[in-house]
Amino acid sequence: RKEVEQDPGPFNVPEGATVAFNCTYSNSASQSFFWYRQDCRKEPKLLMSVYSSGNEDGRFTAQLNRASQYISLLIRDSKLSDSATYLCVVNPLEAGGTSYGKLTFGQGTILTVHP
Amino acid sequence: GAVVSQHPSWVICKSGTSVKIECRSLDFQATTMFWYRQFPKQSLMLMATSNEGSKATYEQGVEKDKFLINHASLTLSTLTVTSAHPEDSSFYICSAPSLKGASTDTQYFGPGTRLTVL
């Protein structure tokens, strides 16, 4: 089983649509969680961190369910510029209790927003 | 925000040659840097953790003698792909966390180096 699993998509949605991505992770001791976006042939860029209480940043809402080891990202009012690959990222806790800075990436979900 | 640079941004080399990739933190110090590799249509995979002043730690399955890492200063880590072969062609990305020491530290990614081995 992959450490971080995502539906690779692709998701093709019209402008203005609401789209949701899901992600599951296998390490129950994982410490922190993120969504990154990656444009073609570029480095990943942090979109937002994900907290158990849920957090929102403009049109983007992220949720974490630790009991289910499930992370979600909701994008409202999609824009053409939202077209990218969205990466679910987990900072795992290793044996010995260290995890400093190491990130485990999901495969990514491809989103294409069309006019 | 903090900036991480990589050089070169792309490189094409012949099979059997060695290629050095530099990762620099431009406006902050990084005692630790991470090297990732991304094959087409796949996700980033952590290769190794570069530690300033000590040996790098490699992930399972990554050959330390093939991927030489040197973290010579608090702002520079280098990855050398030795005796490169076509299967080493990939997108190599480095990252450096901020120095607060928390698991939620922001990671700053370099722009990546695209390596093509002919």
PDB file of C-alpha atoms in Angstrom:
ATOM      1  CA  ARG A   1       0.000   0.000   0.000  1.00  0.00           C
ATOM      2  CA  LYS A   2       1.312   3.450  -0.885  1.00  0.00           C
ATOM      3  CA  GLU A   3       2.023   5.742   2.039  1.00  0.00           C
ATOM      4  CA  VAL A   4      -0.082   8.498   0.512  1.00  0.00           C
ATOM      5  CA  GLU A   5      -2.777   7.661  -1.997  1.00  0.00           C
ATOM      6  CA  GLN A   6      -4.660   9.982  -4.281  1.00  0.00           C
ATOM      7  CA  ASP A   7      -6.985   9.569  -7.202  1.00  0.00           C
ATOM      8  CA  PRO A   8      -4.781  10.666 -10.108  1.00  0.00           C
ATOM      9  CA  GLY A   9      -7.759  11.960 -12.089  1.00  0.00           C
ATOM     10  CA  PRO A  10      -7.718  13.781 -14.396  1.00  0.00           C
ATOM     11  CA  PHE A  11     -10.528  16.032 -13.304  1.00  0.00           C
ATOM     12  CA  ASN A  12     -11.857  18.212 -16.091  1.00  0.00           C
ATOM     13  CA  VAL A  13     -14.231  20.894 -14.843  1.00  0.00           C
ATOM     14  CA  PRO A  14     -15.694  24.118 -16.233  1.00  0.00           C
ATOM     15  CA  GLU A  15     -14.834  27.483 -14.801  1.00  0.00           C
ATOM     16  CA  GLY A  16     -16.874  28.233 -11.724  1.00  0.00           C
ATOM     17  CA  ALA A  17     -17.280  24.598 -10.725  1.00  0.00           C
ATOM     18  CA  THR A  18     -16.578  23.206  -7.289  1.00  0.00           C
ATOM     19  CA  VAL A  19     -14.192  20.277  -7.186  1.00  0.00           C
ATOM     20  CA  ALA A  20     -13.015  18.068  -4.343  1.00  0.00           C
ATOM     21  CA  PHE A  21      -9.894  15.966  -4.029  1.00  0.00           C
ATOM     22  CA  ASN A  22      -9.326  13.215  -1.514  1.00  0.00           C
ATOM     23  CA  CYS A  23      -6.270  11.592  -0.093  1.00  0.00           C
ATOM     24  CA  THR A  24      -5.546   8.817   2.393  1.00  0.00           C
ATOM     25  CA  TYR A  25      -2.354   8.145   4.289  1.00  0.00           C
ATOM     26  CA  SER A  26      -1.117   4.971   5.932  1.00  0.00           C
ATOM     27  CA  ASN A  27       1.077   6.185   8.791  1.00  0.00           C
ATOM     28  CA  SER A  28      -1.253   6.928  11.672  1.00  0.00           C
ATOM     29  CA  ALA A  29       1.527   8.729  13.530  1.00  0.00           C
ATOM     30  CA  SER A  30       1.967  11.320  10.799  1.00  0.00           C
ATOM     31  CA  GLN A  31       2.486  14.759  12.188  1.00  0.00           C
ATOM     32  CA  SER A  32       1.551  17.323   9.615  1.00  0.00           C
ATOM     33  CA  PHE A  33      -0.276  17.524   6.360  1.00  0.00           C
ATOM     34  CA  PHE A  34      -0.222  19.785   3.349  1.00  0.00           C
ATOM     35  CA  TRP A  35      -1.611  20.368  -0.088  1.00  0.00           C
ATOM     36  CA  TYR A  36       0.869  21.481  -2.721  1.00  0.00           C
ATOM     37  CA  ARG A  37       0.230  22.391  -6.321  1.00  0.00           C
ATOM     38  CA  GLN A  38       2.654  21.615  -9.085  1.00  0.00           C
ATOM     39  CA  ASP A  39       2.540  23.154 -12.516  1.00  0.00           C
ATOM     40  CA  CYS A  40       3.964  21.284 -15.473  1.00  0.00           C
ATOM     41  CA  ARG A  41       7.743  20.964 -15.288  1.00  0.00           C
ATOM     42  CA  LYS A  42       7.939  23.151 -12.187  1.00  0.00           C
ATOM     43  CA  GLU A  43       8.665  22.586  -8.525  1.00  0.00           C
ATOM     44  CA  PRO A  44       5.784  22.027  -6.085  1.00  0.00           C
ATOM     45  CA  LYS A  45       4.467  25.082  -4.271  1.00  0.00           C
ATOM     46  CA  LEU A  46       2.711  25.018  -0.943  1.00  0.00           C
ATOM     47  CA  LEU A  47      -0.987  25.667  -1.298  1.00  0.00           C
ATOM     48  CA  MET A  48      -1.983  25.250   2.318  1.00  0.00           C
ATOM     49  CA  SER A  49      -1.378  23.299   5.472  1.00  0.00           C
ATOM     50  CA  VAL A  50      -4.167  21.062   6.728  1.00  0.00           C
ATOM     51  CA  TYR A  51      -5.407  21.076  10.306  1.00  0.00           C
ATOM     52  CA  SER A  52      -7.811  18.814  12.152  1.00  0.00           C
ATOM     53  CA  SER A  53     -10.141  21.724  12.736  1.00  0.00           C
ATOM     54  CA  GLY A  54     -10.305  22.361   9.017  1.00  0.00           C
ATOM     55  CA  ASN A  55      -9.006  25.492   7.435  1.00  0.00           C
ATOM     56  CA  GLU A  56      -9.964  27.783   4.626  1.00  0.00           C
ATOM     57  CA  ASP A  57      -7.963  30.099   2.414  1.00  0.00           C
ATOM     58  CA  GLY A  58     -10.153  32.002   0.016  1.00  0.00           C
ATOM     59  CA  ARG A  59     -11.693  29.526  -2.393  1.00  0.00           C
ATOM     60  CA  PHE A  60      -9.752  26.612  -0.919  1.00  0.00           C
ATOM     61  CA  THR A  61     -10.863  24.533   2.051  1.00  0.00           C
ATOM     62  CA  ALA A  62      -8.859  21.676   3.530  1.00  0.00           C
ATOM     63  CA  GLN A  63     -10.019  19.062   5.987  1.00  0.00           C
ATOM     64  CA  LEU A  64      -8.213  16.402   7.971  1.00  0.00           C
ATOM     65  CA  ASN A  65      -9.805  13.364   9.567  1.00  0.00           C
ATOM     66  CA  ARG A  66      -7.165  11.679  11.701  1.00  0.00           C
ATOM     67  CA  ALA A  67      -9.407   8.788  12.686  1.00  0.00           C
ATOM     68  CA  SER A  68      -9.955   7.872   9.042  1.00  0.00           C
ATOM     69  CA  GLN A  69      -6.486   9.038   7.942  1.00  0.00           C
ATOM     70  CA  TYR A  70      -8.171  11.067   5.270  1.00  0.00           C
ATOM     71  CA  ILE A  71      -7.411  14.508   3.864  1.00  0.00           C
ATOM     72  CA  SER A  72      -9.504  16.552   1.493  1.00  0.00           C
ATOM     73  CA  LEU A  73      -9.239  19.710  -0.552  1.00  0.00           C
ATOM     74  CA  LEU A  74     -12.217  21.614  -1.857  1.00  0.00           C
ATOM     75  CA  ILE A  75     -11.863  24.257  -4.534  1.00  0.00           C
ATOM     76  CA  ARG A  76     -14.819  26.552  -5.103  1.00  0.00           C
ATOM     77  CA  ASP A  77     -15.458  28.772  -8.103  1.00  0.00           C
ATOM     78  CA  SER A  78     -12.666  27.155 -10.127  1.00  0.00           C
ATOM     79  CA  LYS A  79     -10.496  29.424 -12.248  1.00  0.00           C
ATOM     80  CA  LEU A  80      -8.524  28.580 -15.352  1.00  0.00           C
ATOM     81  CA  SER A  81      -5.394  29.304 -13.345  1.00  0.00           C
ATOM     82  CA  ASP A  82      -6.279  26.508 -10.924  1.00  0.00           C
ATOM     83  CA  SER A  83      -5.290  23.973 -13.595  1.00  0.00           C
ATOM     84  CA  ALA A  84      -2.368  22.059 -12.106  1.00  0.00           C
ATOM     85  CA  THR A  85      -1.490  18.849 -10.311  1.00  0.00           C
ATOM     86  CA  TYR A  86      -2.486  18.862  -6.661  1.00  0.00           C
ATOM     87  CA  LEU A  87      -0.225  16.920  -4.350  1.00  0.00           C
ATOM     88  CA  CYS A  88      -1.285  15.555  -0.998  1.00  0.00           C
ATOM     89  CA  VAL A  89       1.763  15.655   1.262  1.00  0.00           C
ATOM     90  CA  VAL A  90       2.370  14.138   4.656  1.00  0.00           C
ATOM     91  CA  ASN A  91       5.146  14.645   7.148  1.00  0.00           C
ATOM     92  CA  PRO A  92       5.478  11.141   8.647  1.00  0.00           C
ATOM     93  CA  LEU A  93       6.770  10.216  12.048  1.00  0.00           C
ATOM     94  CA  GLU A  94       9.618   7.768  11.815  1.00  0.00           C
ATOM     95  CA  ALA A  95      10.764   5.122  14.243  1.00  0.00           C
ATOM     96  CA  GLY A  96      12.592   6.915  17.017  1.00  0.00           C
ATOM     97  CA  GLY A  97      10.158   9.777  16.846  1.00  0.00           C
ATOM     98  CA  THR A  98      11.864  11.952  14.285  1.00  0.00           C
ATOM     99  CA  SER A  99      10.321  13.385  11.195  1.00  0.00           C
ATOM    100  CA  TYR A 100      11.976  16.723  10.785  1.00  0.00           C
ATOM    101  CA  GLY A 101      11.293  18.079   7.365  1.00  0.00           C
ATOM    102  CA  LYS A 102      10.857  14.806   5.466  1.00  0.00           C
ATOM    103  CA  LEU A 103       7.826  14.825   3.235  1.00  0.00           C
ATOM    104  CA  THR A 104       5.956  11.993   1.582  1.00  0.00           C
ATOM    105  CA  PHE A 105       4.112  12.975  -1.567  1.00  0.00           C
ATOM    106  CA  GLY A 106       1.052  11.442  -3.089  1.00  0.00           C
ATOM    107  CA  GLN A 107       0.974  10.759  -6.795  1.00  0.00           C
ATOM    108  CA  GLY A 108      -0.991  13.929  -7.414  1.00  0.00           C
ATOM    109  CA  THR A 109      -4.397  14.684  -8.862  1.00  0.00           C
ATOM    110  CA  ILE A 110      -4.514  16.428 -12.201  1.00  0.00           C
ATOM    111  CA  LEU A 111      -7.031  19.225 -12.509  1.00  0.00           C
ATOM    112  CA  THR A 112      -7.926  20.937 -15.755  1.00  0.00           C
ATOM    113  CA  VAL A 113     -10.325  23.849 -15.635  1.00  0.00           C
ATOM    114  CA  HIS A 114     -11.777  24.751 -19.034  1.00  0.00           C
ATOM    115  CA  PRO A 115     -13.692  27.827 -20.206  1.00  0.00           C
TER     116      PRO A 115
ATOM    117  CA  GLY B   1       9.878  34.553   1.346  1.00  0.00           C
ATOM    118  CA  ALA B   2      12.929  32.355   1.461  1.00  0.00           C
ATOM    119  CA  VAL B   3      14.484  31.310  -1.822  1.00  0.00           C
ATOM    120  CA  VAL B   4      16.226  28.124  -2.836  1.00  0.00           C
ATOM    121  CA  SER B   5      18.067  28.007  -6.120  1.00  0.00           C
ATOM    122  CA  GLN B   6      19.305  25.083  -8.168  1.00  0.00           C
ATOM    123  CA  HIS B   7      21.922  24.951 -10.846  1.00  0.00           C
ATOM    124  CA  PRO B   8      21.780  23.946 -13.587  1.00  0.00           C
ATOM    125  CA  SER B   9      18.095  24.121 -14.416  1.00  0.00           C
ATOM    126  CA  TRP B  10      18.573  21.506 -17.093  1.00  0.00           C
ATOM    127  CA  VAL B  11      21.421  19.349 -18.299  1.00  0.00           C
ATOM    128  CA  ILE B  12      21.913  16.847 -21.098  1.00  0.00           C
ATOM    129  CA  CYS B  13      24.835  14.470 -20.828  1.00  0.00           C
ATOM    130  CA  LYS B  14      26.204  11.309 -22.340  1.00  0.00           C
ATOM    131  CA  SER B  15      25.841   7.977 -20.640  1.00  0.00           C
ATOM    132  CA  GLY B  16      28.720   7.274 -18.285  1.00  0.00           C
ATOM    133  CA  THR B  17      29.466  10.860 -17.362  1.00  0.00           C
ATOM    134  CA  SER B  18      28.930  12.446 -13.963  1.00  0.00           C
ATOM    135  CA  VAL B  19      26.678  15.392 -13.348  1.00  0.00           C
ATOM    136  CA  LYS B  20      26.755  17.747 -10.377  1.00  0.00           C
ATOM    137  CA  ILE B  21      23.644  19.613  -9.267  1.00  0.00           C
ATOM    138  CA  GLU B  22      23.852  22.473  -6.785  1.00  0.00           C
ATOM    139  CA  CYS B  23      21.194  23.516  -4.320  1.00  0.00           C
ATOM    140  CA  ARG B  24      21.595  26.845  -2.549  1.00  0.00           C
ATOM    141  CA  SER B  25      19.576  28.576   0.105  1.00  0.00           C
ATOM    142  CA  LEU B  26      19.909  32.206  -0.872  1.00  0.00           C
ATOM    143  CA  ASP B  27      18.719  34.128   2.165  1.00  0.00           C
ATOM    144  CA  PHE B  28      18.687  31.648   5.010  1.00  0.00           C
ATOM    145  CA  GLN B  29      20.845  28.910   6.438  1.00  0.00           C
ATOM    146  CA  ALA B  30      19.920  25.277   6.066  1.00  0.00           C
ATOM    147  CA  THR B  31      21.573  22.611   8.178  1.00  0.00           C
ATOM    148  CA  THR B  32      19.418  20.063   6.422  1.00  0.00           C
ATOM    149  CA  MET B  33      18.374  19.834   2.807  1.00  0.00           C
ATOM    150  CA  PHE B  34      16.421  17.156   1.018  1.00  0.00           C
ATOM    151  CA  TRP B  35      16.867  15.733  -2.449  1.00  0.00           C
ATOM    152  CA  TYR B  36      13.878  14.413  -4.359  1.00  0.00           C
ATOM    153  CA  ARG B  37      13.499  12.795  -7.737  1.00  0.00           C
ATOM    154  CA  GLN B  38      10.420  12.855  -9.933  1.00  0.00           C
ATOM    155  CA  PHE B  39       9.928  10.636 -12.964  1.00  0.00           C
ATOM    156  CA  PRO B  40       7.324  11.583 -15.593  1.00  0.00           C
ATOM    157  CA  LYS B  41       3.746  11.223 -14.377  1.00  0.00           C
ATOM    158  CA  GLN B  42       4.946  10.147 -10.957  1.00  0.00           C
ATOM    159  CA  SER B  43       5.231  11.893  -7.643  1.00  0.00           C
ATOM    160  CA  LEU B  44       8.279  13.227  -5.913  1.00  0.00           C
ATOM    161  CA  MET B  45      10.272  10.549  -4.143  1.00  0.00           C
ATOM    162  CA  LEU B  46      12.694  11.435  -1.404  1.00  0.00           C
ATOM    163  CA  MET B  47      16.184  10.236  -2.250  1.00  0.00           C
ATOM    164  CA  ALA B  48      18.269  11.444   0.647  1.00  0.00           C
ATOM    165  CA  THR B  49      18.674  13.898   3.462  1.00  0.00           C
ATOM    166  CA  SER B  50      21.709  16.124   3.225  1.00  0.00           C
ATOM    167  CA  ASN B  51      23.217  17.114   6.568  1.00  0.00           C
ATOM    168  CA  GLU B  52      25.659  19.956   6.942  1.00  0.00           C
ATOM    169  CA  GLY B  53      28.931  18.692   8.354  1.00  0.00           C
ATOM    170  CA  SER B  54      28.003  15.022   8.343  1.00  0.00           C
ATOM    171  CA  LYS B  55      27.111  12.206   6.019  1.00  0.00           C
ATOM    172  CA  ALA B  56      23.894  12.198   4.084  1.00  0.00           C
ATOM    173  CA  THR B  57      21.237   9.657   4.933  1.00  0.00           C
ATOM    174  CA  TYR B  58      19.747   7.793   2.015  1.00  0.00           C
ATOM    175  CA  GLU B  59      16.301   6.339   1.549  1.00  0.00           C
ATOM    176  CA  GLN B  60      15.915   2.654   0.966  1.00  0.00           C
ATOM    177  CA  GLY B  61      16.806   1.669  -2.563  1.00  0.00           C
ATOM    178  CA  VAL B  62      18.906   4.735  -3.324  1.00  0.00           C
ATOM    179  CA  GLU B  63      22.558   3.924  -4.022  1.00  0.00           C
ATOM    180  CA  LYS B  64      24.784   6.191  -1.974  1.00  0.00           C
ATOM    181  CA  ASP B  65      27.794   5.501  -4.194  1.00  0.00           C
ATOM    182  CA  LYS B  66      25.890   6.552  -7.268  1.00  0.00           C
ATOM    183  CA  PHE B  67      24.268   9.657  -5.829  1.00  0.00           C
ATOM    184  CA  LEU B  68      26.979  11.498  -3.946  1.00  0.00           C
ATOM    185  CA  ILE B  69      25.813  14.247  -1.643  1.00  0.00           C
ATOM    186  CA  ASN B  70      28.002  16.906  -0.126  1.00  0.00           C
ATOM    187  CA  HIS B  71      26.634  19.550   2.239  1.00  0.00           C
ATOM    188  CA  ALA B  72      29.711  21.726   2.434  1.00  0.00           C
ATOM    189  CA  SER B  73      28.188  24.797   4.027  1.00  0.00           C
ATOM    190  CA  LEU B  74      24.994  26.058   5.590  1.00  0.00           C
ATOM    191  CA  THR B  75      23.814  27.349   2.235  1.00  0.00           C
ATOM    192  CA  LEU B  76      24.977  24.740  -0.254  1.00  0.00           C
ATOM    193  CA  SER B  77      24.305  21.080  -0.914  1.00  0.00           C
ATOM    194  CA  THR B  78      25.417  19.266  -4.036  1.00  0.00           C
ATOM    195  CA  LEU B  79      24.151  16.065  -5.606  1.00  0.00           C
ATOM    196  CA  THR B  80      26.455  14.300  -8.029  1.00  0.00           C
ATOM    197  CA  VAL B  81      24.991  11.622 -10.237  1.00  0.00           C
ATOM    198  CA  THR B  82      27.969   9.430 -11.020  1.00  0.00           C
ATOM    199  CA  SER B  83      28.240   7.374 -14.200  1.00  0.00           C
ATOM    200  CA  ALA B  84      24.821   8.523 -15.288  1.00  0.00           C
ATOM    201  CA  HIS B  85      22.661   6.226 -17.398  1.00  0.00           C
ATOM    202  CA  PRO B  86      19.450   6.908 -19.319  1.00  0.00           C
ATOM    203  CA  GLU B  87      17.368   5.503 -16.448  1.00  0.00           C
ATOM    204  CA  ASP B  88      18.720   8.321 -14.268  1.00  0.00           C
ATOM    205  CA  SER B  89      16.970  10.856 -16.492  1.00  0.00           C
ATOM    206  CA  SER B  90      14.568  12.611 -14.184  1.00  0.00           C
ATOM    207  CA  PHE B  91      13.590  15.867 -12.519  1.00  0.00           C
ATOM    208  CA  TYR B  92      15.732  16.407  -9.428  1.00  0.00           C
ATOM    209  CA  ILE B  93      14.429  18.834  -6.818  1.00  0.00           C
ATOM    210  CA  CYS B  94      15.968  19.956  -3.575  1.00  0.00           C
ATOM    211  CA  SER B  95      14.255  21.495  -0.601  1.00  0.00           C
ATOM    212  CA  ALA B  96      15.294  23.144   2.618  1.00  0.00           C
ATOM    213  CA  PRO B  97      13.167  23.645   5.711  1.00  0.00           C
ATOM    214  CA  SER B  98      13.175  26.698   7.876  1.00  0.00           C
ATOM    215  CA  LEU B  99      15.191  26.391  11.066  1.00  0.00           C
ATOM    216  CA  LYS B 100      12.448  26.454  13.673  1.00  0.00           C
ATOM    217  CA  GLY B 101      12.796  22.745  14.260  1.00  0.00           C
ATOM    218  CA  ALA B 102       9.116  21.887  14.116  1.00  0.00           C
ATOM    219  CA  SER B 103       7.471  19.259  11.965  1.00  0.00           C
ATOM    220  CA  THR B 104       5.291  21.978  10.515  1.00  0.00           C
ATOM    221  CA  ASP B 105       8.248  23.959   9.205  1.00  0.00           C
ATOM    222  CA  THR B 106       7.823  25.467   5.797  1.00  0.00           C
ATOM    223  CA  GLN B 107       9.759  23.685   3.096  1.00  0.00           C
ATOM    224  CA  TYR B 108      11.302  25.826   0.414  1.00  0.00           C
ATOM    225  CA  PHE B 109      11.756  24.007  -2.851  1.00  0.00           C
ATOM    226  CA  GLY B 110      14.297  24.727  -5.514  1.00  0.00           C
ATOM    227  CA  PRO B 111      13.073  25.109  -9.100  1.00  0.00           C
ATOM    228  CA  GLY B 112      14.396  21.679 -10.024  1.00  0.00           C
ATOM    229  CA  THR B 113      16.994  20.328 -12.427  1.00  0.00           C
ATOM    230  CA  ARG B 114      15.906  18.325 -15.424  1.00  0.00           C
ATOM    231  CA  LEU B 115      18.529  15.714 -16.255  1.00  0.00           C
ATOM    232  CA  THR B 116      18.519  13.910 -19.569  1.00  0.00           C
ATOM    233  CA  VAL B 117      21.079  11.182 -20.108  1.00  0.00           C
ATOM    234  CA  LEU B 118      21.570  10.118 -23.707  1.00  0.00           C
TER     235      LEU B 118
END
